[in-house]
mmCIF file of C-alpha atoms in Angstrom:
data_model
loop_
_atom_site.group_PDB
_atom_site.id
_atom_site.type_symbol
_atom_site.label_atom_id
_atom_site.label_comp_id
_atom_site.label_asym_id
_atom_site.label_seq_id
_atom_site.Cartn_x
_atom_site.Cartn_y
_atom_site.Cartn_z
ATOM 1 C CA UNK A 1 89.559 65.422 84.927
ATOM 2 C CA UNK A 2 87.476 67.024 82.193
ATOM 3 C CA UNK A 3 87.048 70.752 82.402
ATOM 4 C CA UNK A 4 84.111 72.085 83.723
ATOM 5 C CA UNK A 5 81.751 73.125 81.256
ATOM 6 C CA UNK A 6 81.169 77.268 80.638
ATOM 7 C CA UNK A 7 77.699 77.093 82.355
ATOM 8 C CA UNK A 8 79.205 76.290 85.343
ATOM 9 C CA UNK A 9 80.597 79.828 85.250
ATOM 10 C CA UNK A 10 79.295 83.222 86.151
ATOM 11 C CA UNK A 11 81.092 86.572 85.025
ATOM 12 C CA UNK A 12 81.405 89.304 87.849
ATOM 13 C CA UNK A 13 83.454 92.061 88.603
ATOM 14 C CA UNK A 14 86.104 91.324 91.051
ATOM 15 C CA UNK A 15 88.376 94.582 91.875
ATOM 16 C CA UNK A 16 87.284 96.208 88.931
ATOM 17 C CA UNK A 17 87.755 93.293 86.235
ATOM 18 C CA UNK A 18 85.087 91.188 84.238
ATOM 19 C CA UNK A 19 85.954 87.506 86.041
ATOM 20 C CA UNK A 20 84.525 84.204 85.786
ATOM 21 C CA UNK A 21 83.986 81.771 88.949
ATOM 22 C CA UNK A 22 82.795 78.766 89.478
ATOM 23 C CA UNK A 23 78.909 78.945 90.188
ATOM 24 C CA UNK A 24 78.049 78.923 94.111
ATOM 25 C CA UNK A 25 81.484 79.764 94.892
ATOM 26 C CA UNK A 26 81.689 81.585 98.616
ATOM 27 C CA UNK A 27 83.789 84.830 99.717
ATOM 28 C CA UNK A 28 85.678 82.438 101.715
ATOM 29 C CA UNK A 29 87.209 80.108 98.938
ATOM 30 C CA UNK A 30 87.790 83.121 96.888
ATOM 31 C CA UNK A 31 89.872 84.369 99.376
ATOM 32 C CA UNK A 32 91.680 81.114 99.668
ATOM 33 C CA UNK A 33 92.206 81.290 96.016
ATOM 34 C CA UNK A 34 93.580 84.415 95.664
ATOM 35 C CA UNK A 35 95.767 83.831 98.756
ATOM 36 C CA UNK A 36 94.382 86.794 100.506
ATOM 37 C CA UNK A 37 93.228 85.572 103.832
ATOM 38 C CA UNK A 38 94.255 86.652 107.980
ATOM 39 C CA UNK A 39 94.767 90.152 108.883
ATOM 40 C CA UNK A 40 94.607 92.868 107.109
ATOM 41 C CA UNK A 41 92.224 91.635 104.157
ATOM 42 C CA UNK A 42 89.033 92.843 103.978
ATOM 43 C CA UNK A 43 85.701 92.602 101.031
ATOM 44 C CA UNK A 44 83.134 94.310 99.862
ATOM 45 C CA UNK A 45 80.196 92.595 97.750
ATOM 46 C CA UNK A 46 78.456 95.851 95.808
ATOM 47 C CA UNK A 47 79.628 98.004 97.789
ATOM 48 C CA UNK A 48 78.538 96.847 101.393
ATOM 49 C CA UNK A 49 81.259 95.366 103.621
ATOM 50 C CA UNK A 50 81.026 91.318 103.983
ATOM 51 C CA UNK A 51 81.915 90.790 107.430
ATOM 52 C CA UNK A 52 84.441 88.060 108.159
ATOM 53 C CA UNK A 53 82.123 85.699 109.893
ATOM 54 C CA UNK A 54 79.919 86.125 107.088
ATOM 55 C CA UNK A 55 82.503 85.371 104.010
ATOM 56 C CA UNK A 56 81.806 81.339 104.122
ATOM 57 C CA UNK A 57 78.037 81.629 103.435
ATOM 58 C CA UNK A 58 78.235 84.821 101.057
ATOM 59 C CA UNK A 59 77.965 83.172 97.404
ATOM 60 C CA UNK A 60 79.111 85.077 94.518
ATOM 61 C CA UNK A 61 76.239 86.047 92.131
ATOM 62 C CA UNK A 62 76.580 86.504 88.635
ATOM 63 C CA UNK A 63 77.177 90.487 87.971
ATOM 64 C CA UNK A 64 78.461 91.287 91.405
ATOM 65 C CA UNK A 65 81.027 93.730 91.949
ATOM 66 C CA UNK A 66 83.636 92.292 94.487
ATOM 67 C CA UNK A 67 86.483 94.605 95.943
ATOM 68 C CA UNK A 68 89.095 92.328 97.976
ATOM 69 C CA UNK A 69 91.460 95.096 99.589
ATOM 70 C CA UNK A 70 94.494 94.978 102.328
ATOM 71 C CA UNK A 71 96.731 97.016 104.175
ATOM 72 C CA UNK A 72 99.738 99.017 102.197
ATOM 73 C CA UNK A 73 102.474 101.516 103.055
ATOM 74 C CA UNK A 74 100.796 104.761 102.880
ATOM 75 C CA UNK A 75 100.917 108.246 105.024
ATOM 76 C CA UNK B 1 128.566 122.515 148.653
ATOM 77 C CA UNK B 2 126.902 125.968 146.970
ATOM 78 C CA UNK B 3 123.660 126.288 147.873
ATOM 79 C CA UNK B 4 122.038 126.286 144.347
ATOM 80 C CA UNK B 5 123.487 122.503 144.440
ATOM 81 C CA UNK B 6 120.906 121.281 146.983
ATOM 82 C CA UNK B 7 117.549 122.051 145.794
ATOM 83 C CA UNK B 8 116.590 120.273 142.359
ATOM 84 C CA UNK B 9 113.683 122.192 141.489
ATOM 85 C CA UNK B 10 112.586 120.109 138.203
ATOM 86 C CA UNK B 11 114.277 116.670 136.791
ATOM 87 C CA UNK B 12 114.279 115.503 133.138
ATOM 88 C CA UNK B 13 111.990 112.470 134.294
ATOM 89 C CA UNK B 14 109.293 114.849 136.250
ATOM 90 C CA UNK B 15 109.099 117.507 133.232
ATOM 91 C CA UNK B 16 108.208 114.376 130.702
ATOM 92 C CA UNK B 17 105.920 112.955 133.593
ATOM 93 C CA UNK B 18 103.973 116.350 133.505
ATOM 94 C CA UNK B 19 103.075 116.366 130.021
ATOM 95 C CA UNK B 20 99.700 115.171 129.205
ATOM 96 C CA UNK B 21 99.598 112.192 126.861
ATOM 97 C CA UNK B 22 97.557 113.377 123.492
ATOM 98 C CA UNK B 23 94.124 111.609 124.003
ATOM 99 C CA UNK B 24 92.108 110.622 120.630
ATOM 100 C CA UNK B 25 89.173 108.927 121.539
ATOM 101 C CA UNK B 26 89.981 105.478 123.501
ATOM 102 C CA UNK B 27 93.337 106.212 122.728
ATOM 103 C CA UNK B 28 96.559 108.046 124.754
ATOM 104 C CA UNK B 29 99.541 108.368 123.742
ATOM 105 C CA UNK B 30 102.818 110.268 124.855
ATOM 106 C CA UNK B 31 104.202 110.913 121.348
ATOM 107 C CA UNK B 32 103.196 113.087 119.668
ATOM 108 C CA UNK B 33 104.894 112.230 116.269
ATOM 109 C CA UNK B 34 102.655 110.236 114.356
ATOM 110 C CA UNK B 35 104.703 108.555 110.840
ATOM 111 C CA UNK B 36 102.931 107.318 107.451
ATOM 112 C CA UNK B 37 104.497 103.877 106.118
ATOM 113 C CA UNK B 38 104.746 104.786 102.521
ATOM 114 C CA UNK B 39 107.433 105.528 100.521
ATOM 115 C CA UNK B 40 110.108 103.609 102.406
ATOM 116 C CA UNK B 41 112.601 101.942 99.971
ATOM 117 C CA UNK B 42 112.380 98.616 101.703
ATOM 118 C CA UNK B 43 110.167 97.075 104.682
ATOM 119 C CA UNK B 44 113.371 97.060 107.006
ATOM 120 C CA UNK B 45 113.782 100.916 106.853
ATOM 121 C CA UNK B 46 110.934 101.747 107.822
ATOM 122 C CA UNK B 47 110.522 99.326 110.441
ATOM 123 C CA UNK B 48 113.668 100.707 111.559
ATOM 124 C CA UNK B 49 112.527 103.966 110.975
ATOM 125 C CA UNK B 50 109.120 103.925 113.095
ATOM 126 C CA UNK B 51 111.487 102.169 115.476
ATOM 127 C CA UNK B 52 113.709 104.780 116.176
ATOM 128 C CA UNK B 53 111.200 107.765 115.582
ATOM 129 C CA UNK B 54 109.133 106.953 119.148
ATOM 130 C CA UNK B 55 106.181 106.726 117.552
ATOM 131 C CA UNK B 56 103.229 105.022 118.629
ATOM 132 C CA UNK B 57 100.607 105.426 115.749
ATOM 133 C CA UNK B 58 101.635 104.379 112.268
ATOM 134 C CA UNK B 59 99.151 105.370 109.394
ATOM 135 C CA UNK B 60 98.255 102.941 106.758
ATOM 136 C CA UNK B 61 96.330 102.380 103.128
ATOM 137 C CA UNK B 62 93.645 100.469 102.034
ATOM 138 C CA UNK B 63 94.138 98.779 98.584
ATOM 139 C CA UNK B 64 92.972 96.187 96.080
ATOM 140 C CA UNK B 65 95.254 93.095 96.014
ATOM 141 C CA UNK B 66 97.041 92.808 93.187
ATOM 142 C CA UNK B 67 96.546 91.021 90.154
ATOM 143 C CA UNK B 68 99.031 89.084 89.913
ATOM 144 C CA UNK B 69 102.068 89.605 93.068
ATOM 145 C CA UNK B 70 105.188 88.077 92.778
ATOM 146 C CA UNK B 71 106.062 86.098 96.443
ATOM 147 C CA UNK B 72 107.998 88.506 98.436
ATOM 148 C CA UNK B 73 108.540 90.382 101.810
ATOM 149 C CA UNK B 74 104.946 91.201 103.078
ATOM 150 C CA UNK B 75 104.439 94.759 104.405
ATOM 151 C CA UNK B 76 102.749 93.447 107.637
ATOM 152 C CA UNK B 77 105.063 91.333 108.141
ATOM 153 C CA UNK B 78 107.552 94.505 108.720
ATOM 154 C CA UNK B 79 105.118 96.471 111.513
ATOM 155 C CA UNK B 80 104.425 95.551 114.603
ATOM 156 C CA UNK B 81 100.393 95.890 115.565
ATOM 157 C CA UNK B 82 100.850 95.039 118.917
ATOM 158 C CA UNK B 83 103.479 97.828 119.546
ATOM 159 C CA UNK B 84 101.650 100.802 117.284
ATOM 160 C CA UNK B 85 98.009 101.893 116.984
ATOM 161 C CA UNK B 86 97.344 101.882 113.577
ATOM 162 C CA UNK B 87 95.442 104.555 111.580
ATOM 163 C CA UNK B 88 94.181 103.468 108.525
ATOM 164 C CA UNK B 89 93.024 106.217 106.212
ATOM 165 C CA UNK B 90 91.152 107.311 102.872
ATOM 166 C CA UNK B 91 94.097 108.293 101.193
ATOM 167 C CA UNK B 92 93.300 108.784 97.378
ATOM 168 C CA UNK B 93 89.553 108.976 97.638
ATOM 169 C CA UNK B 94 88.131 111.845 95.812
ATOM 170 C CA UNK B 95 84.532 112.154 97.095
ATOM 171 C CA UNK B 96 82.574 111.506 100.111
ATOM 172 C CA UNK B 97 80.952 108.096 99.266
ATOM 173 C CA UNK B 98 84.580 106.120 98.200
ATOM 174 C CA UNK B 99 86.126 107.683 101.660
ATOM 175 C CA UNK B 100 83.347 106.461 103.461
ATOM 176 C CA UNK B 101 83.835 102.975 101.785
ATOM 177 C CA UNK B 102 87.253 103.076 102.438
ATOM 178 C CA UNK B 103 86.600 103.383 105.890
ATOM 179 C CA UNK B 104 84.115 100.649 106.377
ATOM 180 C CA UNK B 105 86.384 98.451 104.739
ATOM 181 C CA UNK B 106 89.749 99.440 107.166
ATOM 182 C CA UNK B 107 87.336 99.080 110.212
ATOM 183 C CA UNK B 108 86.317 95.667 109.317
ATOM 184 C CA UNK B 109 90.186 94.864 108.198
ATOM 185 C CA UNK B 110 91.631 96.023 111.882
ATOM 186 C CA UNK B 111 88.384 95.899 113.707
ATOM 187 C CA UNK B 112 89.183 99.756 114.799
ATOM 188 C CA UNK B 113 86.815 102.863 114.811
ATOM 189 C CA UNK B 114 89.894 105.185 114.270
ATOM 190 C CA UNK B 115 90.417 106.381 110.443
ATOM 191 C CA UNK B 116 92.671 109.377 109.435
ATOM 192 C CA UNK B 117 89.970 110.869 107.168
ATOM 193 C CA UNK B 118 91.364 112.066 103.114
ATOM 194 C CA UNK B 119 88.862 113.041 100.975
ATOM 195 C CA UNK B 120 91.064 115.017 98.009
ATOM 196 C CA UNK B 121 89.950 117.715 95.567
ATOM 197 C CA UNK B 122 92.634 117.131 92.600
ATOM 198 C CA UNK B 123 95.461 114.760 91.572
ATOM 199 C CA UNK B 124 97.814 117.678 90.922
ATOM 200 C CA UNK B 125 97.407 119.387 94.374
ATOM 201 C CA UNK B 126 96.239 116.525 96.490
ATOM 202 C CA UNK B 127 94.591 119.382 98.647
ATOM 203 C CA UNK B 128 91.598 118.148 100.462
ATOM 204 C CA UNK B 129 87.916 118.881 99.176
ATOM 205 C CA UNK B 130 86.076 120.882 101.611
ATOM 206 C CA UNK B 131 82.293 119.988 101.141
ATOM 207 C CA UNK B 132 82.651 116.001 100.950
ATOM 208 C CA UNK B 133 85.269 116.426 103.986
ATOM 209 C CA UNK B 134 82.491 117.835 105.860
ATOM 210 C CA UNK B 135 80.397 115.206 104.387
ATOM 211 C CA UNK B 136 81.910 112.122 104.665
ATOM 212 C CA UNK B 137 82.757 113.296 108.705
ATOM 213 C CA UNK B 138 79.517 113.904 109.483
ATOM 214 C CA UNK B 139 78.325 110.368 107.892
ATOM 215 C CA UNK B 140 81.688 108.378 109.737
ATOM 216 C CA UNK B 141 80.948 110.226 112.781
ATOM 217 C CA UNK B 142 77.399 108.719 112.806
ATOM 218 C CA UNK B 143 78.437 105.566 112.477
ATOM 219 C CA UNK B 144 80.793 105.469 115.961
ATOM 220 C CA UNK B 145 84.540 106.504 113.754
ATOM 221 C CA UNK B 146 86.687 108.186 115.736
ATOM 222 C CA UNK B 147 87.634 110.602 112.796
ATOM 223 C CA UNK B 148 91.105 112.431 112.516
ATOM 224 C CA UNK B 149 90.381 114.536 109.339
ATOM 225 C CA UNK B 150 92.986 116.108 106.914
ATOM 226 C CA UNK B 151 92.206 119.681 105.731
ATOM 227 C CA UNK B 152 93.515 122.556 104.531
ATOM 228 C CA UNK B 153 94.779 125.227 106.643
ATOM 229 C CA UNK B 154 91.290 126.953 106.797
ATOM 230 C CA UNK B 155 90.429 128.218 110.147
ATOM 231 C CA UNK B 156 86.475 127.857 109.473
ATOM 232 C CA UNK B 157 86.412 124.670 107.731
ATOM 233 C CA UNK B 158 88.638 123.568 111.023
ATOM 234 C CA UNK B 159 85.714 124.749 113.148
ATOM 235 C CA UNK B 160 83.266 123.296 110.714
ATOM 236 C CA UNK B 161 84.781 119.853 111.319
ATOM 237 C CA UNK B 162 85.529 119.731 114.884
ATOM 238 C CA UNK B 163 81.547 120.922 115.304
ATOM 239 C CA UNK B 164 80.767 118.092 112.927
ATOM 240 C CA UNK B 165 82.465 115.727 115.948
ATOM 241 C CA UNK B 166 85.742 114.736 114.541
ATOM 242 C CA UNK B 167 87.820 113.510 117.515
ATOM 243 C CA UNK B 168 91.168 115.514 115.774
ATOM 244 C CA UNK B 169 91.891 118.415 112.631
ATOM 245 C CA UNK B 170 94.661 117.811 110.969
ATOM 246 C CA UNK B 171 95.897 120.826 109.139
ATOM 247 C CA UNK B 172 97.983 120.797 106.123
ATOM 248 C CA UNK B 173 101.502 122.621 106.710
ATOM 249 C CA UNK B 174 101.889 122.786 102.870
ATOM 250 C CA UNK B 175 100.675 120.071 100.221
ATOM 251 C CA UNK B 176 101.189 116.430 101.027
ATOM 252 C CA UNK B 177 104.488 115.306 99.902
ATOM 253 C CA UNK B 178 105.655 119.023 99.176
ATOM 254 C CA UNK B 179 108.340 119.248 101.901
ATOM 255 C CA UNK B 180 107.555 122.765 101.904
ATOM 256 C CA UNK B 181 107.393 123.244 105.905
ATOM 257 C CA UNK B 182 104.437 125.519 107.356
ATOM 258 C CA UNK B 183 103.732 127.745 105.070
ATOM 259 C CA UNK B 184 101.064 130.005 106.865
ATOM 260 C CA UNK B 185 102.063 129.829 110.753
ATOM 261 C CA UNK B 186 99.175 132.242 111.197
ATOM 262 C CA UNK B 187 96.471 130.356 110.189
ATOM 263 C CA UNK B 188 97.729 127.330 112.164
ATOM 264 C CA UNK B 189 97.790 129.848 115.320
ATOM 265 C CA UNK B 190 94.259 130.651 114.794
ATOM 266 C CA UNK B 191 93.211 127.323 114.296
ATOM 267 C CA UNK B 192 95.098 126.281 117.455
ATOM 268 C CA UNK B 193 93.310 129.054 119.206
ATOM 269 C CA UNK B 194 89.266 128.538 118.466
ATOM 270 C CA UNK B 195 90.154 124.148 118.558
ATOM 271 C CA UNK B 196 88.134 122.238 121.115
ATOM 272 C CA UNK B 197 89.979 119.310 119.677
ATOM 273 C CA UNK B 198 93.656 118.244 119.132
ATOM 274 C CA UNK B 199 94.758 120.494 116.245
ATOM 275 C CA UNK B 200 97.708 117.805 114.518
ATOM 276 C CA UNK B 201 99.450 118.898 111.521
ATOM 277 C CA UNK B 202 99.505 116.625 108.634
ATOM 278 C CA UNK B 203 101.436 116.732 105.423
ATOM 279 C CA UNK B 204 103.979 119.484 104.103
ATOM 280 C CA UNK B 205 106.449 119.038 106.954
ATOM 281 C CA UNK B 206 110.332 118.932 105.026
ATOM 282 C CA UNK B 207 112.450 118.649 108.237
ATOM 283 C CA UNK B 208 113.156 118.695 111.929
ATOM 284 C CA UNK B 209 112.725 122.119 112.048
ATOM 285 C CA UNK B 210 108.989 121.801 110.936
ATOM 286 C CA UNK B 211 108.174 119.806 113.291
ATOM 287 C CA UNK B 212 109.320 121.945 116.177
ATOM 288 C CA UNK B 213 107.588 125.175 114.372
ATOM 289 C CA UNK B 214 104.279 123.677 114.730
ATOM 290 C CA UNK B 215 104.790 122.114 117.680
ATOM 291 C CA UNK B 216 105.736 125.795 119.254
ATOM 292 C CA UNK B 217 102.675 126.915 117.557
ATOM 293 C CA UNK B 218 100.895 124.658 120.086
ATOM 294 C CA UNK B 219 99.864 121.978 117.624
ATOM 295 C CA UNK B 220 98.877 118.897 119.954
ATOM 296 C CA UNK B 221 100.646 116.773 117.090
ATOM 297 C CA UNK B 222 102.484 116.201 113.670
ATOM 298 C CA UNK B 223 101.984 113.540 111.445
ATOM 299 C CA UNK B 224 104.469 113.046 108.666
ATOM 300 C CA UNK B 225 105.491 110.610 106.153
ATOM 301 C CA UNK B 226 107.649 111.691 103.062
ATOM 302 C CA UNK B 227 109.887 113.848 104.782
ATOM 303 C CA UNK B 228 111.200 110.721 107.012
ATOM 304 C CA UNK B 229 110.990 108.458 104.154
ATOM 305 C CA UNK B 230 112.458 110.440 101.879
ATOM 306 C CA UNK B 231 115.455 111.933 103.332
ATOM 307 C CA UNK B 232 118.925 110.601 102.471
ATOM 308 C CA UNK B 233 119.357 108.617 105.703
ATOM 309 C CA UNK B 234 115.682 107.969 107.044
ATOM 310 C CA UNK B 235 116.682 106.414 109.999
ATOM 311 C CA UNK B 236 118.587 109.739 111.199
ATOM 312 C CA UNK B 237 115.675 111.636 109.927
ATOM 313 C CA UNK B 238 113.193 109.920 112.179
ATOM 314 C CA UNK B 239 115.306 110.476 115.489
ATOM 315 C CA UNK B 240 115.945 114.158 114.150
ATOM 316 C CA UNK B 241 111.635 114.541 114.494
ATOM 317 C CA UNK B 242 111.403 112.480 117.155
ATOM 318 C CA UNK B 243 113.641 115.124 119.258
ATOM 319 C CA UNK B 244 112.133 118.284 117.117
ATOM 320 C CA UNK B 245 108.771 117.063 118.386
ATOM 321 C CA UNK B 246 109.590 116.592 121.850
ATOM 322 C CA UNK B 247 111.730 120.326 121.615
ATOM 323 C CA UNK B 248 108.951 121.845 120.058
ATOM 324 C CA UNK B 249 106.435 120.751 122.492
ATOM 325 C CA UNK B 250 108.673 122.151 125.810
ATOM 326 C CA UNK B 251 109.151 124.913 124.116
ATOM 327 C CA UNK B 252 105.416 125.595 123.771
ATOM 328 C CA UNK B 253 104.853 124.435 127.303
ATOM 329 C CA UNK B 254 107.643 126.671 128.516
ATOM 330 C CA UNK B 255 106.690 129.824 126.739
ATOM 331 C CA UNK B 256 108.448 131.741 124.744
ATOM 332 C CA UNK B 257 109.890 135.484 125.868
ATOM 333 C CA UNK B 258 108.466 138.484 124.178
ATOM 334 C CA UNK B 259 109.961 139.972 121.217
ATOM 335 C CA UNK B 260 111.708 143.136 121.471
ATOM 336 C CA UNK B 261 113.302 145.624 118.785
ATOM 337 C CA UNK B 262 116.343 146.484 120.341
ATOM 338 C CA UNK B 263 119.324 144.503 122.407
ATOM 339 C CA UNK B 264 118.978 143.624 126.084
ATOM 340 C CA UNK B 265 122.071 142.650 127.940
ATOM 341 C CA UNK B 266 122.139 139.386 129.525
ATOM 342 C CA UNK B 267 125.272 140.467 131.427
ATOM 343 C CA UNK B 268 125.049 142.863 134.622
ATOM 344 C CA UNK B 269 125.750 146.396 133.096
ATOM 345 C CA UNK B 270 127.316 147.437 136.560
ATOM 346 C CA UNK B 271 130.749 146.752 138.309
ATOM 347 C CA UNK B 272 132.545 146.659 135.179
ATOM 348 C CA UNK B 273 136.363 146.880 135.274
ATOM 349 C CA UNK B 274 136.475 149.983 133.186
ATOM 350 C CA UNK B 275 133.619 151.585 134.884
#
């Protein structure tokens, strides 16, 4: 399969870090990606909270700042 | 049979039943020992841990995922949500606007209004920041949070922020992590004394003994984290606070004697054989 080509790609910030993705990608299949799905995993799309039912029609836009976060140990 | 055998005035079972449970919000419970989830060396000690300890709200933190994690034991995997309520809080959030972010972001993760509100003034101190405490409760509390906020041991900023409509103050015993026990007993009586919410004290507890100090004081609760997960055996350490919190509070309810300078025999003074 030949590689996509760059144009396909849009940089954004995703916690913090200059990243590309693959244009029109959703919340959702992000999340798959980076394994973080089910409880406990929540996002936030310059800085407003995507709600859960919401992740599969949010699409990434180029320059966005996405935070994925999740539960840790903490006191 | 002696008749001081016949009448049982109070059983264990009826002086627990006659406690209140500590209401926050929507939510009652009858400990009063509230443990963090950091720190632990492994995801079975604490679990243990919490087990043993009685407790029935755990706190939690809200992260980014990691880069890169290598496949592993899964910290949710190691608590039981159906058992505890869990607090999520702002830990490590210097300003109003990140702790307020921070909260959106736990309510949406455990679809809960309850956050255990840190909003810190330095790295080195960790000791909360007064004006974007008051801040960020007043915003939180607007949006329908029930808001447990961690603050210094200041008697007005406690009345400032239970005005402001958080459900509980949380007083600092000492700085979080410190160990260092409650290091101004006075101030924690005063706030105590002018709350119209539950007072709980948060962060600085070392030991058992701690925990039954400011429960005497007539706090309504302690939270604590590093001194359970911490301590050489953890496990022991969390059934040591679980029964310093449960002294402590009977021995607030019960009410301690006076203080007095000089002896006062506890045997009768009369009838004695060289008398």
């Amino acid at each position: 399969m030949p590689k996509p080509d760059s144009t396909e790609f849009d940089t954004y910030l995703l916690n913090g870090l200059p990243t590309k993705h693959l244009r029109g990608q959703t919340i959702a299949e992000l999340l798959v990606e980076k394994e973080a799905t089910g409880l406990g995993v929540a996002v936030e799309r310059n800085q407003q909270v995507v709600k859960s039912a919401e992740h599969g029609q949010t699409r990434i836009e180029v320059g966005d700042r996405i935070e994925i976060v999740r539960l840790v140990g903490g006191g | 049979m002696g008749a001081g055998k016949l009448q049982v005035i109070m059983t264990d079972s009826t002086l627990i039943a006659a406690d209140e449970p500590l209401v926050l919000g929507e939510f009652s419970f009858k400990s009063r020992l509230f443990l963090g989830t950091g720190k632990y060396t492994t995801y079975p000690l604490m679990r243990d841990a919490l087990d043993i300890s009685g407790t029935e709200c755990v706190t939690v933190a809200v992260r980014r995922i990691p880069e890169n994690e290598p496949a592993g034991e899964r910290f949710l995997d190691f608590l039981d949500t159906e058992r505890y309520t869990i607090l999520p809080n702002t830990a490590g959030c210097f300003d109003a606007e990140s702790a307020i972010r921070t909260s959106r972001l736990a309510r949406e993760m455990l679809n809960t209004n309850l956050i255990k509100l840190e909003v810190l003034g330095d790295q080195k101190t960790l000791l909360p920041e007064p004006v974007d405490t008051l801040k960020a409760t007043e915003v939180l509390v607007a949006e329908g949070f029930t808001v447990l906020v961690y603050t210094s041991d200041d008697v007005m900023q406690a009345k400032r922020l239970q005005e402001a409509g958080a459900t509980a103050v949380m007083p600092a015993g000492a700085p979080i992590g410190s160990g260092q026990g409650i290091l101004n007993p006075l101030n924690l009586r005063l706030i105590i004394e002018q709350a119209t919410v539950p007072i709980i004290v948060d962060a600085g507890v070392g030991q058992s003994s701690d925990v039954a100090i400011a429960m005497e004081l007539g706090s309504h609760g302690v939270l604590m984290n590093t001194a359970v997960a911490a301590a050489d055996d953890p496990i022991r350490m969390a059934r040591a606070v679980r029964n310093a919190c449960s002294a402590g509070r009977d021995s607030f309810l019960a009410g301690r004697m006076d203080k007095r300078m000089y002896a006062s025999a506890s045997s009768p003074q009369s009838n004695l054989i060289t008398s």
